[in-house]
Amino acid sequence: MPHTAHSQSTPENGEDHTATVFDDCGRPAPAHLLGRRTLLAAAGAATVAPLAFAAPAAASPGPHRPGRQPGWRPERGHYLIKGAALVSVDPVIGNQAKADIEVKDGRIVQVGPGLKARGARVIDASKMIAMPGFVESHYHMWSALGRNFVSTGFEYFAAKSATVAAYQPDDFYHSVLLGLVECASAGITTVNNWSHNVRGPEYADAELHAHADGLVRARYSYGHRDGQPATQPIDFADIDRVSSTWFGRKSPFDGLVHLGVNLRGPGQMPTFLAEMAEVTKRKLPVSVHSGQGPTTAVHAADLERMGFLGPDFLLCHALPFDEADRQAMVRTKAPVSFSVHSELRLGTAGGFHGQLLRMLAAGITVSLSFDASSLAPINMFESMNVAWNLGIPWVDTDTAALPPVVFRQAIEMATINGAKALGLAGVTGSITPGKRADIVLIRADDLNIAPIGDLESTVVRSATTANIDTVLIDGRIVKQNRVMVSHDAGKVVRNAAAAAHAVRTRAGGVLTPTSPTPPRF
């Protein structure tokens, strides 16, 4: 997706950048993506508050103290989930009107009717639907607390341009933790944190400390600094430091988080080739934006010719792809991530509808994602619903002969396909014995769901995040009786609100808070 270079003097290099809007390949984004107010705001960002970083009123609520041990964690218990209506996403187990699930030491032990499990704590799910936790494959979590920085005439690009350099490490911690806790509450048990604004080692540490505290399964995709010159590769020396510090023998993640990278793609070919050489040496999985408009296109066929495309190379958006690109993805088993709300709002290439139908018909692994919280709700039910509603062939078009999206496919895009896209298909994405216990229980007796008919239709069309009763991640209960039990949600919100107030104060201009005092919750 296009992003904006900041135009403030930054602590990293002291340079004064021009207020140019760039895409993720480092190329100027087309002006028609920006409203008049957006252009004016970006152009005026350099005079808004270029030296406001030391303002006392902009203090962050930290510190995040990345050197300390992670906070309290719920135990991995021994549970028997009894009597649930089951959407397993396992081709052998299938859907069942009534089934039990035994969970022990973080693992799914057995699935079926009438199970016995000596010593297990029974969870009565007789009025619930059980399904695997959702897997999100593309979320820029560093800006999660900026979801409401946008306004009419001041949308995603302008808001990001005005704030990208106004974040401090503590703000990254509170933003990512907010995103992770919200994900867990919404039944999203795995996420790809596509971090494309790593402003220095302390920023990466802040995000990773949030992951250690967040308890959500994740990939941390280390990337560039937003606005970084296209000729400057990402910091692989710091990636090595992160790898040894956060993912070595003393890793605090307990196997929940793995390391990847996100790259800007071949728009600046020498940089891309240099980065891919470093990636190949380290055997890291890669994520790349592949374009929402003709000027930001990155083509899968080109990546295949270069020898880079494969199951561990995730392409996002992919709206300008042609048949050669789709066949390249089929041959190499490369996955794609559609951010359905973002594609609809920013997809100037069009074709999300047709591209979705063609990719599914070709057998490409299609997953769902949010992009940014200022572009989409953190709500996989809504993403499935939109994809299903949009996924029909149109009469008298080149999609007329393609099969429509069915409920099962929408659920797979939100679960097992996301797991495949992140290399975790053997770990999560379905309720299968031997996999880790990432499970969501949905109230089936709520007004907006009852009475149940077809289970898959109910999940895609009727359910919302408000219906989620219980969430297990890696066998830990993080939400129960609709309440987060793994985190103090009120504290997370208060800290995120204080951090957002600090960011807005530093950014200034149209984002200047009406009060110098952070809001209280």
mmCIF file of C-alpha atoms in Angstrom, residues 290-291 297-301 303 315-326 329 336 355 358-359:
data_model
loop_
_atom_site.group_PDB
_atom_site.id
_atom_site.type_symbol
_atom_site.label_atom_id
_atom_site.label_comp_id
_atom_site.label_asym_id
_atom_site.label_seq_id
_atom_site.Cartn_x
_atom_site.Cartn_y
_atom_site.Cartn_z
ATOM 1 C CA SER A 290 2.435 -6.161 -4.517
ATOM 2 C CA GLY A 291 0.322 -3.164 -5.369
ATOM 3 C CA ALA A 297 2.501 -3.042 -9.152
ATOM 4 C CA VAL A 298 4.950 -5.788 -8.187
ATOM 5 C CA HIS A 299 4.446 -8.801 -10.456
ATOM 6 C CA ALA A 300 4.683 -12.398 -9.296
ATOM 7 C CA ALA A 301 5.902 -13.551 -12.717
ATOM 8 C CA LEU A 303 9.696 -12.576 -8.924
ATOM 9 C CA LEU A 315 2.479 -11.114 -1.532
ATOM 10 C CA CYS A 316 -0.132 -8.635 -0.330
ATOM 11 C CA HIS A 317 -2.911 -6.861 -2.293
ATOM 12 C CA ALA A 318 -1.977 -8.229 -5.763
ATOM 13 C CA LEU A 319 -4.725 -6.236 -7.482
ATOM 14 C CA PRO A 320 -2.823 -5.601 -10.756
ATOM 15 C CA PHE A 321 -1.887 -9.297 -11.220
ATOM 16 C CA ASP A 322 -2.530 -10.889 -14.620
ATOM 17 C CA GLU A 323 -2.813 -14.535 -15.621
ATOM 18 C CA ALA A 324 0.976 -14.906 -15.882
ATOM 19 C CA ASP A 325 1.284 -13.719 -12.273
ATOM 20 C CA ARG A 326 -1.405 -16.107 -11.077
ATOM 21 C CA MET A 329 1.930 -18.301 -7.879
ATOM 22 C CA VAL A 336 -1.407 -13.948 -1.152
ATOM 23 C CA GLN A 355 -8.857 -11.095 -8.681
ATOM 24 C CA ARG A 358 -9.614 -15.936 -10.274
ATOM 25 C CA MET A 359 -7.112 -16.694 -7.524
#
